[in-house]
Every structure is written in structure tokens, then in C-alpha cells.
Amino acid sequence: MMLKDSVGIVTGSGRGIGRAIAVNLATAGVKVVVNYAGRSDKAEETVELIRAAGGEAVAVQADVSQQADVDRLIKTAIEKYGKIDILVNNAGITRDTLLLRMKEADWDAVLETNLKGVFLCTKAVSKGMLKQRSGVIVNISSIVGLSGNPGQANYAAAKAGIIGFTKSVAKEFASRGIRVNVVAPGYISTDMTGTLPEGTQADILKGIPLGRIGSPEDVANVVRFLVSPEASYITGQTLSVDGGMEM
Ligand code: NAP
């Protein structure tokens, strides 16, 4: 599958890493469905960036943790562009706190968006991909899903869950021409990480061998490789994009 004239959905692409992925794929010729939860202003900005660069995109609000919303997202994508070749499950949230203070609602919110959302979106696109016998899915996990992190038991569980989910689905779909991989970012500069105190950011920097915080584009470049024909012999893998942080 060449990227030009293919169709991709990037969940949570109004801002941050998702936006960089949407813009990067659009630049390679992918028609992009820009999904978001509530910030329509940000999603429209992503669409404008893509159009200004000569690409095609449409913004669709949908909460990935809700079956009805996901069904509407897929239906809208197919009505607009006729098929789905690429799914990037990027939407994610944090509700960080130490386990003893973690409320059931903190657990549920993170698992529902970060893990159930991946299940719902993957299942919803897979029907069409199985029929066309082609497709690529990239799930955005985190190095925290590999290493764990104090204060992020809910988030780490969801991100580790994505890795097990991906390997299972990659095995189920491989014979049908569908590849499924994980990208595990390290510390990337976005709204999600912008709220950390400056001292914490400086400590994190000390633990990054390549000596800098990652950019959303660092992640987007790897996602574009994984969805491209150059990666046609790669499935079920987890690729860390973390400046060496987790090794
Ligand atoms: P971000 O800047 O906070 O953006 C999150 C995006 O997800 C927004 O577009 C948001 O939509 C969307 N979203 C949240 N909940 C959603 C839902 N239920 N349904 C649909 N969309 C939803 O986050 P980010 O830093 O770019 O992170 C993107 C992904 O990378 C996440 O999965 C995150 O866990 C992962 N990651 C990030 C880092 C990092 O250092 N930043 C590291 C490792 C992994 P609205 O704009 O409408 O709110």
C-alpha cells in the first residue's frame, strides 16, 4: 500500500503528538480524519495546517471510549473518503496520583480512554481492512508501559495493555495483510507533559541519554515509517522513541 491517496484516522489529533502524526501523514499524501474529544478549535487548527500544506483532512469529534461515538467516527470517515487504510490509536489522558490516593474514577477514566478506546477503534476499522485484505494500525503506548512509573499505575497498566493487545491482534490479522505495531514514546513536549513542575522536567532530562526532550515530530516520523510500505515486514513490534531513556 502506497501512502498517497490512502485514508487514515488519527485519534486525538487536535493537539500534541496526534497533530504531528496527522500533519506528517497528510504531507505524505494520506487523507486524514482528525479526531478529537472536546477541543474543536484545536482540531480545526490541525485541519487548517494540513490544508495549508496542500493536504486533505476533516475533523470529527468522537470520544474513543464510547462505542456509539466510534461507530459514528468510522461511518463519517467512510462516507467522506470511501475506505480506511490506516488507524493511529493516539488519543490518551493521564490522571496521575500514587496508588493509595488513586480513586476508582481515576482508574476507570484512564483505562477507558487509553485501552478500551484502542479496542473499540481497532475492532471498528478491522472489518473493512479484513475485507480489503490490507491495512496498518499503529498504537501509541508509552515507555511507562514497559518500565512502570510511580504515580501512574493506571496509565502504565493501560499502556502495557496496549502492547499485549497489539501482539494478539497482529497475530490474528497477519495472514490477512494487516500489520499492527506499537510506538512507545518517552518524554515528549506537549500539553500532557507541560503541566509537570520545572524541577521534575530537569530530573527527567538527566535520564535521557540523547540529552534532549522529544518533539511530537520525533514520534510522527516513526509512525509514518511504520505505516509505509518500507515497514511491510514489521508487525507486532514495540518501537521506543525516547532518546534512549528506557534502555
Ligand atoms: P495531549 O497533548 O494531551 O493531546 C491528547 C489528545 O487526545 C487531544 O487531541 C485530545 O482531544 C485527545 N483525547 C483525549 N481523550 C480523548 C477521547 N476520549 N476521545 C478522543 N480523543 C481524546 O497528549 P499527547 O502528549 O499528545 O499524547 C498523545 C498520546 O501519546 C497519548 O496516548 C499519550 O499517552 C501518549 N504519550 C505521550 C507522551 C508525552 O510525553 N507527551 C509520552 C508517552 C506517550 P481534545 O484536544 O479534544 O481534548
mmCIF file of C-alpha atoms and ligand atoms in Angstrom:
data_model
loop_
_atom_site.group_PDB
_atom_site.id
_atom_site.type_symbol
_atom_site.label_atom_id
_atom_site.label_comp_id
_atom_site.label_asym_id
_atom_site.label_seq_id
_atom_site.Cartn_x
_atom_site.Cartn_y
_atom_site.Cartn_z
ATOM 1 C CA MET A 1 0.000 0.000 0.000
ATOM 2 C CA MET A 2 1.460 3.349 -1.015
ATOM 3 C CA LEU A 3 0.688 6.252 1.305
ATOM 4 C CA LYS A 4 -0.502 8.555 -1.463
ATOM 5 C CA ASP A 5 -4.307 8.515 -1.723
ATOM 6 C CA SER A 6 -4.676 6.249 1.285
ATOM 7 C CA VAL A 7 -7.024 7.212 4.105
ATOM 8 C CA GLY A 8 -6.051 7.413 7.758
ATOM 9 C CA ILE A 9 -7.744 8.102 11.076
ATOM 10 C CA VAL A 10 -5.580 9.589 13.825
ATOM 11 C CA THR A 11 -7.380 9.626 17.175
ATOM 12 C CA GLY A 12 -6.670 12.594 19.433
ATOM 13 C CA SER A 13 -5.023 14.582 16.656
ATOM 14 C CA GLY A 14 -6.249 18.054 17.554
ATOM 15 C CA ARG A 15 -3.127 18.660 19.601
ATOM 16 C CA GLY A 16 0.290 17.316 20.546
ATOM 17 C CA ILE A 17 1.687 14.073 19.159
ATOM 18 C CA GLY A 18 -1.548 13.259 17.305
ATOM 19 C CA ARG A 19 -1.452 16.584 15.463
ATOM 20 C CA ALA A 20 2.165 15.983 14.383
ATOM 21 C CA ILE A 21 1.214 12.499 13.146
ATOM 22 C CA ALA A 22 -1.805 13.843 11.228
ATOM 23 C CA VAL A 23 0.251 16.582 9.547
ATOM 24 C CA ASN A 24 3.127 14.210 8.766
ATOM 25 C CA LEU A 25 0.844 11.582 7.183
ATOM 26 C CA ALA A 26 -1.064 14.241 5.232
ATOM 27 C CA THR A 27 2.224 15.561 3.854
ATOM 28 C CA ALA A 28 2.891 12.043 2.561
ATOM 29 C CA GLY A 29 -0.438 12.104 0.705
ATOM 30 C CA VAL A 30 -2.744 10.466 3.251
ATOM 31 C CA LYS A 31 -6.294 11.845 3.542
ATOM 32 C CA VAL A 32 -6.603 12.300 7.284
ATOM 33 C CA VAL A 33 -9.549 12.130 9.648
ATOM 34 C CA VAL A 34 -8.584 14.351 12.584
ATOM 35 C CA ASN A 35 -10.369 13.016 15.659
ATOM 36 C CA TYR A 36 -10.714 14.923 18.934
ATOM 37 C CA ALA A 37 -12.707 14.778 22.170
ATOM 38 C CA GLY A 38 -13.726 18.356 23.016
ATOM 39 C CA ARG A 39 -11.296 20.960 21.634
ATOM 40 C CA SER A 40 -12.852 21.641 18.233
ATOM 41 C CA ASP A 41 -10.738 24.832 17.927
ATOM 42 C CA LYS A 42 -7.526 22.776 18.106
ATOM 43 C CA ALA A 43 -8.823 20.127 15.701
ATOM 44 C CA GLU A 44 -9.785 22.808 13.168
ATOM 45 C CA GLU A 45 -6.264 24.247 13.513
ATOM 46 C CA THR A 46 -4.830 20.817 12.636
ATOM 47 C CA VAL A 47 -7.108 20.623 9.585
ATOM 48 C CA GLU A 48 -6.052 24.119 8.519
ATOM 49 C CA LEU A 49 -2.349 23.219 8.869
ATOM 50 C CA ILE A 50 -2.914 20.204 6.621
ATOM 51 C CA ARG A 51 -4.907 22.148 4.016
ATOM 52 C CA ALA A 52 -2.322 24.952 4.000
ATOM 53 C CA ALA A 53 0.305 22.312 3.155
ATOM 54 C CA GLY A 54 -1.828 21.069 0.252
ATOM 55 C CA GLY A 55 -3.264 18.029 2.041
ATOM 56 C CA GLU A 56 -6.801 16.763 2.676
ATOM 57 C CA ALA A 57 -8.364 16.437 6.121
ATOM 58 C CA VAL A 58 -11.603 16.596 8.047
ATOM 59 C CA ALA A 59 -12.191 16.959 11.801
ATOM 60 C CA VAL A 60 -14.571 14.581 13.576
ATOM 61 C CA GLN A 61 -15.486 14.794 17.258
ATOM 62 C CA ALA A 62 -15.773 11.379 18.928
ATOM 63 C CA ASP A 63 -14.968 10.036 22.378
ATOM 64 C CA VAL A 64 -12.956 6.898 21.625
ATOM 65 C CA SER A 65 -14.168 5.234 24.818
ATOM 66 C CA GLN A 66 -17.789 5.278 23.607
ATOM 67 C CA GLN A 67 -18.969 2.644 21.128
ATOM 68 C CA ALA A 68 -21.610 4.909 19.542
ATOM 69 C CA ASP A 69 -19.049 7.695 19.024
ATOM 70 C CA VAL A 70 -16.529 5.293 17.471
ATOM 71 C CA ASP A 71 -19.199 3.903 15.126
ATOM 72 C CA ARG A 72 -20.017 7.466 14.033
ATOM 73 C CA LEU A 73 -16.309 8.261 13.545
ATOM 74 C CA ILE A 74 -15.786 5.274 11.249
ATOM 75 C CA LYS A 75 -19.049 5.893 9.370
ATOM 76 C CA THR A 76 -18.106 9.530 8.767
ATOM 77 C CA ALA A 77 -14.624 8.551 7.544
ATOM 78 C CA ILE A 78 -16.050 6.037 5.078
ATOM 79 C CA GLU A 79 -18.763 8.419 3.859
ATOM 80 C CA LYS A 80 -16.132 11.118 3.275
ATOM 81 C CA TYR A 81 -13.227 9.113 1.844
ATOM 82 C CA GLY A 82 -14.658 5.674 0.956
ATOM 83 C CA LYS A 83 -12.273 3.422 2.936
ATOM 84 C CA ILE A 84 -9.827 3.286 5.837
ATOM 85 C CA ASP A 85 -6.237 2.134 5.266
ATOM 86 C CA ILE A 86 -4.520 3.477 8.382
ATOM 87 C CA LEU A 87 -5.541 3.796 12.024
ATOM 88 C CA VAL A 88 -3.313 5.505 14.576
ATOM 89 C CA ASN A 89 -4.681 4.993 18.084
ATOM 90 C CA ASN A 90 -3.126 8.029 19.741
ATOM 91 C CA ALA A 91 -5.845 9.523 22.000
ATOM 92 C CA GLY A 92 -4.803 9.372 25.616
ATOM 93 C CA ILE A 93 -5.196 11.013 29.014
ATOM 94 C CA THR A 94 -3.479 10.935 32.410
ATOM 95 C CA ARG A 95 -4.931 11.002 35.932
ATOM 96 C CA ASP A 96 -1.652 10.752 37.853
ATOM 97 C CA THR A 97 -1.522 10.043 41.569
ATOM 98 C CA LEU A 98 0.059 7.497 43.891
ATOM 99 C CA LEU A 99 -1.844 4.217 44.165
ATOM 100 C CA LEU A 100 -3.068 4.801 47.721
ATOM 101 C CA ARG A 101 -4.693 8.054 46.612
ATOM 102 C CA MET A 102 -5.947 6.738 43.280
ATOM 103 C CA LYS A 103 -9.714 6.781 43.035
ATOM 104 C CA GLU A 104 -11.690 4.199 41.125
ATOM 105 C CA ALA A 105 -12.757 7.032 38.792
ATOM 106 C CA ASP A 106 -9.056 7.827 38.031
ATOM 107 C CA TRP A 107 -8.507 4.175 37.117
ATOM 108 C CA ASP A 108 -11.660 3.890 35.013
ATOM 109 C CA ALA A 109 -11.149 7.135 33.086
ATOM 110 C CA VAL A 110 -7.595 6.224 32.042
ATOM 111 C CA LEU A 111 -8.353 2.595 31.188
ATOM 112 C CA GLU A 112 -11.463 3.560 29.237
ATOM 113 C CA THR A 113 -9.806 6.166 27.022
ATOM 114 C CA ASN A 114 -6.309 4.691 26.750
ATOM 115 C CA LEU A 115 -7.100 0.972 26.439
ATOM 116 C CA LYS A 116 -10.797 0.428 25.734
ATOM 117 C CA GLY A 117 -10.572 3.208 23.135
ATOM 118 C CA VAL A 118 -7.850 1.256 21.314
ATOM 119 C CA PHE A 119 -10.005 -1.883 21.377
ATOM 120 C CA LEU A 120 -13.133 -0.106 20.084
ATOM 121 C CA CYS A 121 -11.361 1.770 17.268
ATOM 122 C CA THR A 122 -9.278 -1.229 16.169
ATOM 123 C CA LYS A 123 -12.319 -3.506 16.069
ATOM 124 C CA ALA A 124 -14.349 -0.914 14.186
ATOM 125 C CA VAL A 125 -11.771 -0.395 11.397
ATOM 126 C CA SER A 126 -10.757 -4.042 11.189
ATOM 127 C CA LYS A 127 -13.948 -5.163 9.446
ATOM 128 C CA GLY A 128 -13.183 -3.046 6.369
ATOM 129 C CA MET A 129 -9.451 -3.831 6.499
ATOM 130 C CA LEU A 130 -10.117 -7.583 6.616
ATOM 131 C CA LYS A 131 -12.427 -7.251 3.612
ATOM 132 C CA GLN A 132 -9.889 -5.242 1.571
ATOM 133 C CA ARG A 133 -7.094 -7.526 2.870
ATOM 134 C CA SER A 134 -4.850 -4.597 3.729
ATOM 135 C CA GLY A 135 -4.367 -2.055 6.460
ATOM 136 C CA VAL A 136 -1.952 -0.746 9.042
ATOM 137 C CA ILE A 137 -2.553 0.123 12.665
ATOM 138 C CA VAL A 138 -0.152 1.912 14.996
ATOM 139 C CA ASN A 139 -0.974 2.121 18.686
ATOM 140 C CA ILE A 140 0.666 4.807 20.784
ATOM 141 C CA SER A 141 1.748 3.325 24.108
ATOM 142 C CA SER A 142 4.497 4.775 26.328
ATOM 143 C CA ILE A 143 7.803 3.638 27.769
ATOM 144 C CA VAL A 144 5.932 3.773 31.085
ATOM 145 C CA GLY A 145 4.039 0.699 29.833
ATOM 146 C CA LEU A 146 7.398 -1.109 29.662
ATOM 147 C CA SER A 147 9.078 0.234 32.793
ATOM 148 C CA GLY A 148 6.261 1.362 35.135
ATOM 149 C CA ASN A 149 6.274 4.750 36.858
ATOM 150 C CA PRO A 150 5.315 5.824 40.378
ATOM 151 C CA GLY A 151 2.108 7.842 40.290
ATOM 152 C CA GLN A 152 0.999 6.286 37.014
ATOM 153 C CA ALA A 153 -0.273 2.787 37.908
ATOM 154 C CA ASN A 154 -3.464 3.376 35.897
ATOM 155 C CA TYR A 155 -1.632 4.855 32.906
ATOM 156 C CA ALA A 156 1.144 2.225 32.933
ATOM 157 C CA ALA A 157 -1.440 -0.586 33.120
ATOM 158 C CA ALA A 158 -3.309 0.827 30.121
ATOM 159 C CA LYS A 159 -0.099 1.376 28.134
ATOM 160 C CA ALA A 160 1.204 -2.141 28.933
ATOM 161 C CA GLY A 161 -2.234 -3.464 27.964
ATOM 162 C CA ILE A 162 -1.884 -1.831 24.559
ATOM 163 C CA ILE A 163 1.285 -3.867 23.937
ATOM 164 C CA GLY A 164 -0.376 -7.225 24.744
ATOM 165 C CA PHE A 165 -3.446 -6.226 22.735
ATOM 166 C CA THR A 166 -1.280 -5.269 19.751
ATOM 167 C CA LYS A 167 0.650 -8.556 19.704
ATOM 168 C CA SER A 168 -2.587 -10.570 19.864
ATOM 169 C CA VAL A 169 -4.267 -8.614 17.089
ATOM 170 C CA ALA A 170 -1.088 -8.645 14.968
ATOM 171 C CA LYS A 171 -1.167 -12.452 15.164
ATOM 172 C CA GLU A 172 -4.889 -12.581 14.328
ATOM 173 C CA PHE A 173 -4.593 -10.261 11.309
ATOM 174 C CA ALA A 174 -1.169 -11.069 9.828
ATOM 175 C CA SER A 175 -2.456 -13.610 7.326
ATOM 176 C CA ARG A 176 -4.966 -11.022 6.063
ATOM 177 C CA GLY A 177 -2.355 -8.423 5.142
ATOM 178 C CA ILE A 178 -2.911 -6.190 8.165
ATOM 179 C CA ARG A 179 0.054 -5.042 10.283
ATOM 180 C CA VAL A 180 -0.264 -3.772 13.853
ATOM 181 C CA ASN A 181 2.592 -2.163 15.782
ATOM 182 C CA VAL A 182 3.233 -0.043 18.860
ATOM 183 C CA VAL A 183 5.203 3.163 19.230
ATOM 184 C CA ALA A 184 6.287 3.845 22.809
ATOM 185 C CA PRO A 185 7.275 7.499 23.233
ATOM 186 C CA GLY A 186 9.463 8.652 26.077
ATOM 187 C CA TYR A 187 9.221 12.238 27.311
ATOM 188 C CA ILE A 188 7.698 14.379 24.566
ATOM 189 C CA SER A 189 6.972 18.093 24.802
ATOM 190 C CA THR A 190 3.143 18.513 24.652
ATOM 191 C CA ASP A 191 0.272 19.828 26.802
ATOM 192 C CA MET A 192 0.313 16.454 28.608
ATOM 193 C CA THR A 193 3.854 16.951 29.898
ATOM 194 C CA GLY A 194 3.754 20.767 30.046
ATOM 195 C CA THR A 195 1.995 20.682 33.416
ATOM 196 C CA LEU A 196 4.933 18.986 35.203
ATOM 197 C CA PRO A 197 6.902 21.228 37.588
ATOM 198 C CA GLU A 198 10.203 22.573 36.227
ATOM 199 C CA GLY A 199 12.280 20.601 38.752
ATOM 200 C CA THR A 200 10.686 17.349 37.594
ATOM 201 C CA GLN A 201 11.394 18.218 33.951
ATOM 202 C CA ALA A 202 15.080 18.864 34.776
ATOM 203 C CA ASP A 203 15.311 15.484 36.575
ATOM 204 C CA ILE A 204 13.744 13.735 33.582
ATOM 205 C CA LEU A 205 16.261 15.366 31.230
ATOM 206 C CA LYS A 206 19.131 13.855 33.231
ATOM 207 C CA GLY A 207 17.736 10.397 32.430
ATOM 208 C CA ILE A 208 17.659 10.891 28.651
ATOM 209 C CA PRO A 209 20.935 9.660 27.064
ATOM 210 C CA LEU A 210 20.407 11.704 23.883
ATOM 211 C CA GLY A 211 20.209 14.789 26.104
ATOM 212 C CA ARG A 212 17.008 16.407 24.920
ATOM 213 C CA ILE A 213 13.274 16.188 25.355
ATOM 214 C CA GLY A 214 11.488 14.648 22.364
ATOM 215 C CA SER A 215 9.261 16.562 19.958
ATOM 216 C CA PRO A 216 5.914 15.362 18.588
ATOM 217 C CA GLU A 217 7.623 15.227 15.159
ATOM 218 C CA ASP A 218 10.161 12.685 16.511
ATOM 219 C CA VAL A 219 7.225 10.349 17.150
ATOM 220 C CA ALA A 220 5.364 11.234 13.949
ATOM 221 C CA ASN A 221 8.356 10.331 11.747
ATOM 222 C CA VAL A 222 8.437 6.824 13.219
ATOM 223 C CA VAL A 223 4.683 6.388 12.826
ATOM 224 C CA ARG A 224 4.950 7.385 9.169
ATOM 225 C CA PHE A 225 7.696 4.794 8.665
ATOM 226 C CA LEU A 226 5.618 2.071 10.334
ATOM 227 C CA VAL A 227 2.543 2.746 8.174
ATOM 228 C CA SER A 228 4.620 2.940 4.982
ATOM 229 C CA PRO A 229 5.478 0.100 2.594
ATOM 230 C CA GLU A 230 9.094 0.332 3.844
ATOM 231 C CA ALA A 231 7.869 -1.343 7.047
ATOM 232 C CA SER A 232 5.928 -4.076 5.253
ATOM 233 C CA TYR A 233 7.808 -6.885 7.089
ATOM 234 C CA ILE A 234 7.246 -5.435 10.584
ATOM 235 C CA THR A 235 4.290 -6.449 12.732
ATOM 236 C CA GLY A 236 3.601 -6.964 16.441
ATOM 237 C CA GLN A 237 6.596 -4.838 17.432
ATOM 238 C CA THR A 238 7.046 -2.107 20.024
ATOM 239 C CA LEU A 239 9.395 0.657 18.965
ATOM 240 C CA SER A 240 10.521 3.096 21.666
ATOM 241 C CA VAL A 241 11.051 6.711 20.601
ATOM 242 C CA ASP A 242 12.616 8.005 23.773
ATOM 243 C CA GLY A 243 16.162 9.286 23.249
ATOM 244 C CA GLY A 244 17.401 6.111 24.929
ATOM 245 C CA MET A 245 15.500 6.775 28.157
ATOM 246 C CA GLU A 246 14.153 3.269 28.701
ATOM 247 C CA MET A 247 17.101 1.078 27.638
HETATM 248 P P1 NAP B 1 -2.247 15.790 24.569
HETATM 249 O O1 NAP B 1 -1.401 16.898 24.079
HETATM 250 O O2 NAP B 1 -2.871 15.890 25.930
HETATM 251 O O3 NAP B 1 -3.391 15.508 23.472
HETATM 252 C C1 NAP B 1 -4.306 14.477 23.686
HETATM 253 C C2 NAP B 1 -5.226 14.356 22.509
HETATM 254 O O4 NAP B 1 -6.107 13.231 22.764
HETATM 255 C C3 NAP B 1 -6.138 15.573 22.312
HETATM 256 O O5 NAP B 1 -6.310 15.779 20.926
HETATM 257 C C4 NAP B 1 -7.446 15.140 22.958
HETATM 258 O O6 NAP B 1 -8.598 15.760 22.390
HETATM 259 C C5 NAP B 1 -7.448 13.665 22.627
HETATM 260 N N1 NAP B 1 -8.325 12.873 23.509
HETATM 261 C C6 NAP B 1 -8.266 12.750 24.854
HETATM 262 N N2 NAP B 1 -9.253 11.938 25.286
HETATM 263 C C7 NAP B 1 -9.935 11.543 24.181
HETATM 264 C C8 NAP B 1 -11.067 10.725 23.962
HETATM 265 N N3 NAP B 1 -11.697 10.105 24.965
HETATM 266 N N4 NAP B 1 -11.508 10.549 22.691
HETATM 267 C C9 NAP B 1 -10.883 11.154 21.658
HETATM 268 N N5 NAP B 1 -9.801 11.931 21.791
HETATM 269 C C10 NAP B 1 -9.343 12.133 23.048
HETATM 270 O O7 NAP B 1 -1.440 14.412 24.612
HETATM 271 P P2 NAP B 1 -0.049 13.979 23.897
HETATM 272 O O8 NAP B 1 1.053 14.276 24.827
HETATM 273 O O9 NAP B 1 -0.016 14.469 22.514
HETATM 274 O O10 NAP B 1 -0.223 12.390 23.907
HETATM 275 C C11 NAP B 1 -0.693 11.667 22.777
HETATM 276 C C12 NAP B 1 -0.514 10.179 23.060
HETATM 277 O O11 NAP B 1 0.869 9.907 23.302
HETATM 278 C C13 NAP B 1 -1.258 9.686 24.300
HETATM 279 O O12 NAP B 1 -1.756 8.388 24.072
HETATM 280 C C14 NAP B 1 -0.182 9.663 25.364
HETATM 281 O O13 NAP B 1 -0.480 8.757 26.392
HETATM 282 C C15 NAP B 1 1.000 9.232 24.534
HETATM 283 N N6 NAP B 1 2.292 9.562 25.126
HETATM 284 C C16 NAP B 1 2.646 10.874 25.357
HETATM 285 C C17 NAP B 1 3.886 11.148 25.914
HETATM 286 C C18 NAP B 1 4.357 12.549 26.171
HETATM 287 O O14 NAP B 1 5.438 12.697 26.741
HETATM 288 N N7 NAP B 1 3.631 13.568 25.795
HETATM 289 C C19 NAP B 1 4.752 10.089 26.245
HETATM 290 C C20 NAP B 1 4.359 8.798 26.017
HETATM 291 C C21 NAP B 1 3.125 8.537 25.441
HETATM 292 P P3 NAP B 1 -9.014 17.290 22.804
HETATM 293 O O15 NAP B 1 -7.940 18.173 22.198
HETATM 294 O O16 NAP B 1 -10.338 17.475 22.183
HETATM 295 O O17 NAP B 1 -9.009 17.338 24.293
#
